Coordinates of C-alpha atoms and ligand atoms in Angstrom, one line a residue:
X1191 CA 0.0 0.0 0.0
X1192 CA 1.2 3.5 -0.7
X1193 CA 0.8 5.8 1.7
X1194 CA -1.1 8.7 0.3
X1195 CA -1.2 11.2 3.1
X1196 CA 1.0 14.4 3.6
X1197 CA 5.1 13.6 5.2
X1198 CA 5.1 12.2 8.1
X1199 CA 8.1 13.4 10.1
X1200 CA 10.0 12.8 13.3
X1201 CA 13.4 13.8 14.5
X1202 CA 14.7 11.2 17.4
X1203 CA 18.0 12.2 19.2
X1204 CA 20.4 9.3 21.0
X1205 CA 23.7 9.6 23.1
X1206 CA 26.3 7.6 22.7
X1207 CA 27.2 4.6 24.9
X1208 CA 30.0 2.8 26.0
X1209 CA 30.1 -0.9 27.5
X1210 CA 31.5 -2.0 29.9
X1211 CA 31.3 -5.4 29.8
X1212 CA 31.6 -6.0 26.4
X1213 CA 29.6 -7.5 23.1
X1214 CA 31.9 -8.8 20.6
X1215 CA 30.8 -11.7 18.3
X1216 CA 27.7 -12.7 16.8
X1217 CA 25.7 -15.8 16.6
X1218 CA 23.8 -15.4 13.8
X1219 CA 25.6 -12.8 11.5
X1220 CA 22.6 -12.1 9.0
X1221 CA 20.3 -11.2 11.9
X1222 CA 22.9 -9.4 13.9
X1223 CA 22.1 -11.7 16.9
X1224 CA 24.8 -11.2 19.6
X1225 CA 26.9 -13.9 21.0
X1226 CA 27.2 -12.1 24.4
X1227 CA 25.0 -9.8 26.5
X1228 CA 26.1 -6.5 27.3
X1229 CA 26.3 -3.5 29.9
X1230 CA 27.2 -0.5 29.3
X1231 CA 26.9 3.1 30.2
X1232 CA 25.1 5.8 28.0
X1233 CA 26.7 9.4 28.1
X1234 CA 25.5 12.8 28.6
X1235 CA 27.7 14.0 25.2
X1236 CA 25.5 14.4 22.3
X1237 CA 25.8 11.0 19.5
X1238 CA 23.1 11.6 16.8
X1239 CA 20.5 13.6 15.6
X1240 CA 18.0 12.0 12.8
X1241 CA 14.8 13.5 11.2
X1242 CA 13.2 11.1 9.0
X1243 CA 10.8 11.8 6.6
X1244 CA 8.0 9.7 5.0
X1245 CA 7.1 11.3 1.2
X1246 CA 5.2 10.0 -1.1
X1247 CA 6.6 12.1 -3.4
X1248 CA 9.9 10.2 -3.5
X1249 CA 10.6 7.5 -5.8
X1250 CA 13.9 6.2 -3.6
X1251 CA 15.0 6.5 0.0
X1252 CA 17.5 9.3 0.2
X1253 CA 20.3 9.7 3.5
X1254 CA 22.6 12.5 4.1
X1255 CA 24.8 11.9 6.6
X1256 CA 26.4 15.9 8.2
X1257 CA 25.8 17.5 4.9
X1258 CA 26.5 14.9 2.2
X1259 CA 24.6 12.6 0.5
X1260 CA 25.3 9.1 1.5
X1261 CA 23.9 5.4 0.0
X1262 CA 23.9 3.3 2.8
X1263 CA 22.5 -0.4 2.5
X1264 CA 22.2 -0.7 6.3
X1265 CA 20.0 2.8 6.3
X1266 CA 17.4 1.4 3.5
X1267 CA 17.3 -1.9 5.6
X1268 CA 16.3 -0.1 8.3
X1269 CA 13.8 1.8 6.6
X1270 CA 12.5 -1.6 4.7
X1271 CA 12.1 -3.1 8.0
X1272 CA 9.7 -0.2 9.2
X1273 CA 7.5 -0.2 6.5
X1274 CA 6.8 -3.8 6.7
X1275 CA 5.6 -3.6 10.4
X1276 CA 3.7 0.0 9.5
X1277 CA 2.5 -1.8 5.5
X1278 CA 4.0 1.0 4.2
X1279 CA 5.8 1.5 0.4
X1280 CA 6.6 5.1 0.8
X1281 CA 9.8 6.3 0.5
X1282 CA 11.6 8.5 3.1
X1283 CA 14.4 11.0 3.4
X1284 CA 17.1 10.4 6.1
X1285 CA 18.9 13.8 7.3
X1286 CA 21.1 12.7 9.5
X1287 CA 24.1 14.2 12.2
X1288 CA 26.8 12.6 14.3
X1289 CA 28.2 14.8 16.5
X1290 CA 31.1 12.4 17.4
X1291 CA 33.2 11.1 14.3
X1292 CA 32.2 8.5 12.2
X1293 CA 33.6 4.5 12.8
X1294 CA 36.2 6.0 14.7
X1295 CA 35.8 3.7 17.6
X1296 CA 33.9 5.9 19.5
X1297 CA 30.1 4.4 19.0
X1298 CA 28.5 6.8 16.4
X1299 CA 26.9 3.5 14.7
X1300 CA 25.2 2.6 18.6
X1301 CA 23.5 6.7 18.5
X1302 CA 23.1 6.5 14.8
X1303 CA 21.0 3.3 14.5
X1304 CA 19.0 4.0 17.9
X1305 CA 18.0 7.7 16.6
X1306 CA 17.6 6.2 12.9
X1307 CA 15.3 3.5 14.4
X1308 CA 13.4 5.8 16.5
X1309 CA 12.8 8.3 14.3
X1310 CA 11.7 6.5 11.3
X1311 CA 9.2 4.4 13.9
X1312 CA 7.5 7.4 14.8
X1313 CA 7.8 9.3 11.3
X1314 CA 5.5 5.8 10.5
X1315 CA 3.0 6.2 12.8
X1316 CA 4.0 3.4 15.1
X1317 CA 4.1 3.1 18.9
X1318 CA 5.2 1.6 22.3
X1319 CA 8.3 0.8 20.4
X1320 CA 11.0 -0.3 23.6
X1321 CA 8.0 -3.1 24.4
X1322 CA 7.8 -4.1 20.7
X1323 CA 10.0 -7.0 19.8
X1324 CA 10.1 -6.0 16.5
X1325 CA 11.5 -2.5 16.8
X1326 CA 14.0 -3.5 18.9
X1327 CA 15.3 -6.4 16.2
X1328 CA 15.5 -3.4 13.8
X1329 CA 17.5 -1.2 16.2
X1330 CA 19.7 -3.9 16.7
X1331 CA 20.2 -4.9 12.9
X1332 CA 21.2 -1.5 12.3
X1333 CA 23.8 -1.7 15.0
X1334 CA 24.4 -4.5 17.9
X1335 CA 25.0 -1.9 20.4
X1336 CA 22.4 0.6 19.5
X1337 CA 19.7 -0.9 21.3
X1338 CA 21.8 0.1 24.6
X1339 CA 21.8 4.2 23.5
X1340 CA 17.8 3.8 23.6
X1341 CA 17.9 3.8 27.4
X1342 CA 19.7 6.5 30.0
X1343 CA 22.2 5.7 32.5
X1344 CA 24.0 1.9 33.2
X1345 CA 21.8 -0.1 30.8
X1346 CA 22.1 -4.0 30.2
X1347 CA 21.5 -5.4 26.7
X1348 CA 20.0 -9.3 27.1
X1349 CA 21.6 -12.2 24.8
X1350 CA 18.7 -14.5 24.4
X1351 CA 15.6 -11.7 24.2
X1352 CA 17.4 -8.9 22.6
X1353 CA 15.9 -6.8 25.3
X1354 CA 17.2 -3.6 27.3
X1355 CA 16.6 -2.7 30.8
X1356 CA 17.8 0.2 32.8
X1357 CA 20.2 -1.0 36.2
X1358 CA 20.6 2.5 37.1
X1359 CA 19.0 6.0 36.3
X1360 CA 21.8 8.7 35.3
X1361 CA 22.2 10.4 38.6
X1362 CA 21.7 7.4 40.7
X1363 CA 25.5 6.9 40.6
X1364 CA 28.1 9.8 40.8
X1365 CA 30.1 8.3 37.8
X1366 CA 32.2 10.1 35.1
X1367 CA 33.8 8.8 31.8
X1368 CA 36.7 10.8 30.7
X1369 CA 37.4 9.8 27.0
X1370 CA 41.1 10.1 25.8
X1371 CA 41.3 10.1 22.4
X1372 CA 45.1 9.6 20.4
X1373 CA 43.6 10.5 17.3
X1374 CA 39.9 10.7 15.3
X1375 CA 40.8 9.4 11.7
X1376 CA 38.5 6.4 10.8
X1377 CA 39.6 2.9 12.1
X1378 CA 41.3 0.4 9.8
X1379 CA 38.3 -2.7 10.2
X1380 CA 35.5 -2.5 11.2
X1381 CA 33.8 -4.0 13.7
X1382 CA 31.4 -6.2 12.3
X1383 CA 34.3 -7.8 10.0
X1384 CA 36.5 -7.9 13.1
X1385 CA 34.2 -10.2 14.9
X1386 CA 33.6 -12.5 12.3
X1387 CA 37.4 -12.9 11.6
X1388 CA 37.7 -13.8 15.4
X1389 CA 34.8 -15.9 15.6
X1390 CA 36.1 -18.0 12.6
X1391 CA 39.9 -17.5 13.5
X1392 CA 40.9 -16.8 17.2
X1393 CA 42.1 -19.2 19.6
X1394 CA 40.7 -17.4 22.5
X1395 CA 36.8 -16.7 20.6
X1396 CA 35.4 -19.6 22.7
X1397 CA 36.1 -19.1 26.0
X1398 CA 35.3 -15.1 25.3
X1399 CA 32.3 -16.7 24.7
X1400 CA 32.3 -19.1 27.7
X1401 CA 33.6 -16.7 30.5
X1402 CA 31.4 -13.8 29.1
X1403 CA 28.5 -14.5 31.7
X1404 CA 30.5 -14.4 34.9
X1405 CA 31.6 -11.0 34.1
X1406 CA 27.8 -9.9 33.6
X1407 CA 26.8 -10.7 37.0
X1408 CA 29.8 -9.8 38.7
X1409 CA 29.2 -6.0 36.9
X1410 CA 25.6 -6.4 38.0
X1411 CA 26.9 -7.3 41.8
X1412 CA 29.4 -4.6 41.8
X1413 CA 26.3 -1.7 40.4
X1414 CA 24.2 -2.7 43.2
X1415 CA 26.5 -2.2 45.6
X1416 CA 27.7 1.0 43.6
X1417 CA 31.4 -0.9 43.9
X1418 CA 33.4 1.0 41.5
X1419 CA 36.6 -0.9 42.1
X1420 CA 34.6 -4.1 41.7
X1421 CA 33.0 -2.7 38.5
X1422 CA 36.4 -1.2 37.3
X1423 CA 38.0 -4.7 37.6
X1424 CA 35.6 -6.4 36.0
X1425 CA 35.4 -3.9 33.4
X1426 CA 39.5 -4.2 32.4
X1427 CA 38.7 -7.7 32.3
X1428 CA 36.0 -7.5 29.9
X1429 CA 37.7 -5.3 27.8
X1430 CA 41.6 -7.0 27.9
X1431 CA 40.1 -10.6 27.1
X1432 CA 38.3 -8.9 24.1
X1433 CA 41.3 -7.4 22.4
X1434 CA 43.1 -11.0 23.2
X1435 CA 40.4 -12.6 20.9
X1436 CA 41.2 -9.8 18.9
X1437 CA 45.0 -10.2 18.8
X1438 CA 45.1 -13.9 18.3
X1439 CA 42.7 -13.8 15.1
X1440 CA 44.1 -14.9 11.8
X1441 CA 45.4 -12.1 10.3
X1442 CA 45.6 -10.2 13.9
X1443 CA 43.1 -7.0 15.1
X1444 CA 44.4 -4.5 16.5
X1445 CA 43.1 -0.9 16.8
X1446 CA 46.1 0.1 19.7
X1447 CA 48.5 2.6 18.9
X1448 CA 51.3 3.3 21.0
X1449 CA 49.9 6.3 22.4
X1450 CA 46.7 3.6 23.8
X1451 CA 49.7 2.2 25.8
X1452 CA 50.7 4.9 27.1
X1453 CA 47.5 6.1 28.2
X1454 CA 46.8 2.4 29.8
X1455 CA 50.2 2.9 31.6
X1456 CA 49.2 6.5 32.8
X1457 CA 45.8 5.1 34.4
X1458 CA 47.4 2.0 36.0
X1459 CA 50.3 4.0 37.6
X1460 CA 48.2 5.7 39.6
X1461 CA 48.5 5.5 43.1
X1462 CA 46.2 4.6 45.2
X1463 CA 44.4 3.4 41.7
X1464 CA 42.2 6.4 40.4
X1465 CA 39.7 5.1 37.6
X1466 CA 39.5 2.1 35.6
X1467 CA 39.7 2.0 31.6
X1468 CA 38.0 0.4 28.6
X1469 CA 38.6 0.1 25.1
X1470 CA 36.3 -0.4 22.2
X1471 CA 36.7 -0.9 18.6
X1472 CA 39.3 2.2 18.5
X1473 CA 42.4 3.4 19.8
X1474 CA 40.7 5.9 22.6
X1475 CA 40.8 5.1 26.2
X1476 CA 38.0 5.2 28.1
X1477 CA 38.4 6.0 32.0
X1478 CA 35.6 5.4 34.3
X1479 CA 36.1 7.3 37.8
X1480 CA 33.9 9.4 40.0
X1481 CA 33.3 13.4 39.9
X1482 CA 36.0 14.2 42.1
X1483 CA 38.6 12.5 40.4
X1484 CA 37.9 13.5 36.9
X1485 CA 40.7 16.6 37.7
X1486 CA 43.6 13.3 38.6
X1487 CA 42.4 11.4 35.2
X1488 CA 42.5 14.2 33.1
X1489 CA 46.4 15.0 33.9
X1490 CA 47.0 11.5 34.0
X1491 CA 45.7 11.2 30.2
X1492 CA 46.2 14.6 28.8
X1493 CA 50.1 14.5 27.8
X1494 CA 48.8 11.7 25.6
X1495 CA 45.7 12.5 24.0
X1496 CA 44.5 14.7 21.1
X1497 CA 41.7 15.5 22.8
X1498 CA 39.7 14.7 26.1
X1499 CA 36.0 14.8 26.4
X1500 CA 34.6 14.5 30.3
X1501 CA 31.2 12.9 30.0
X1502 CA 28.4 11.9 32.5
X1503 CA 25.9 8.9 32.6
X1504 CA 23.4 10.6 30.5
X1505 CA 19.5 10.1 29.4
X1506 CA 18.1 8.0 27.0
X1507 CA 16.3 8.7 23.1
X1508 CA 14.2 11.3 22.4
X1509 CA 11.6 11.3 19.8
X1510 CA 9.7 14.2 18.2
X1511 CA 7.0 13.7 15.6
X1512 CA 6.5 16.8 13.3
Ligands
PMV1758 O1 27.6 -2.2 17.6 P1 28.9 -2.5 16.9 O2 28.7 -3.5 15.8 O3 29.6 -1.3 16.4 O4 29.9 -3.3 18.0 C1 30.4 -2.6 19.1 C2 31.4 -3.4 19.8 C3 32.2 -2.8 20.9 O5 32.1 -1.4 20.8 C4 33.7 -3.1 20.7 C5 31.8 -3.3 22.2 C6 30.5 -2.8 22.7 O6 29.8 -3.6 23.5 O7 30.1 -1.7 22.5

């Protein structure tokens, strides 16, 4: 069915996030089904801000991504996926903005594919989307961490169902994540590519796989109790026995530069310890710490970094339709 009416239009807004026990590896690559739950943090720095359009007047999806005209398969996936739940065949325009930099390592596909999602759900005239099954599996085809950035504060993404549930609202824990970043050029794989090659090549891929759930409940413990060294150990863990996977894939992964040493060494020399790190698909390291020792992390990290961004836990999505 076409849909005949005037554009329908909403603009959806999502954060980036960053996890802290990690997702790396799918089991099912076509549906983007993830190997391993995930927790992770969503931050108060703006990710991405999408307005989609539904207009019958178009004859093809169109994306621009800050400024320029893109083609993206993933986007018109998305889109596909939307109309089939709303029994639409319109065509829409995607105008789209990251404001951190693109595949860079530092999650603009998680804020891209949950405002992207978001907004084109609404834009169709559809509702109640976190308790629908359906939008969700879209979110999460778009990006296997997006589904996290639709929720605020420490957020845990399930294996089995897909779904998201809040641990902790954004002020209910004085955290701070102070982001050193050695440089902001694109990385050289990415992600999705990265975990295939180590599902398929690395030694160390199964027991990532098997170990995985002990670290989720210990992070859970350690939130409860608002444990930060707990969670700050069990958030190095998470993050060193991923890039091991990574390391000993066939040809090797590795998105360290020397400077991400450096950095590692400037966090672990402090003493007593002040914040823990984390490292995603990227060479930036990612320090978690409380309010009052942002000022120690950011001298720790700064002789090393291009830049440093201080961020706090941060809400969840918006929508607006019109
Ligand atoms: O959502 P993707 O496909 O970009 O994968 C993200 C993977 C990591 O950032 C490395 C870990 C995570 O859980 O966010």
């Amino acid at each position: 069915m076409a849909h005949s009416g005037t554009a329908r239009r909403a603009t959806a807004r999502a954060a980036i996030n960053v996890a802290l026990v990690k997702y790396w590896g799918k089991r099912d690559r076509a549906a983007n089904l993830p190997a391993v739950g995930s927790i992770s943090l969503t931050l108060d720095a703006p990710g991405s801000e999408t307005t989609v359009t539904f207009d019958a007047a178009l004859t093809a999806d169109v994306f621009e991504l800050d400024g320029e005209r893109r083609s993206d398969a993933r986007v018109v996936q998305l889109l596909d996926a939307v109309r089939a739940v709303a029994g639409w065949k319109t065509r829409a325009s995607v105008v789209s903005c990251n404001s951190v930099p693109t595949a860079s390592g530092l999650a603009s596909s998680a804020s891209g594919a949950a405002a992207l999602g978001l907004a084109a759900w609404h834009a169709a005239g559809l509702t109640a989307p976190l308790t629908d099954p359906r939008f969700l599996d879209l979110v999460r085809r778009g990006s296997g961490s997006a589904p996290r950035s639709l929720l605020g504060g420490l957020v845990e993404l399930d294996r089995d169902s897909g779904a998201v549930r809040q641990l902790l609202e954004p002020g209910e824990w004085d955290l701070r994540m102070v982001i050193a970043s050695p440089t902001t050029g694109p990385k050289a794989v990415n992600s999705r590519d990265a975990m295939e090659r180590c599902r398929q090549t690395s030694p160390y891929y199964a027991a990532w796989c098997e170990t995985h759930p002990a670290d989720l409940a210990a992070a859970r413990e350690a939130i409860s109790g608002r444990d930060l060294g707990a969670l700050g150990r069990v958030m190095e863990r998470s993050t060193m026995k991923m890039h091991a996977c990574m390391l000993a894939a066939d040809p090797p992964v590795r998105y360290w530069r020397a400077e991400t040493m450096a950095l590692l060494d400037a966090v672990e020399s402090q003493r007593p310890r002040i914040g823990w790190y984390t490292m995603d698909a990227g060479p930036h390291v990612k320090v978690l710490c409380t309010s009052a020792e942002v000022a120690a992390v950011r001298a720790a990290v700064e002789p090393y970094a291009r830049e440093v961004r201080v961020c706090a836990p941060g809400p969840g999505a918006t929508v607006e339709v019109g």
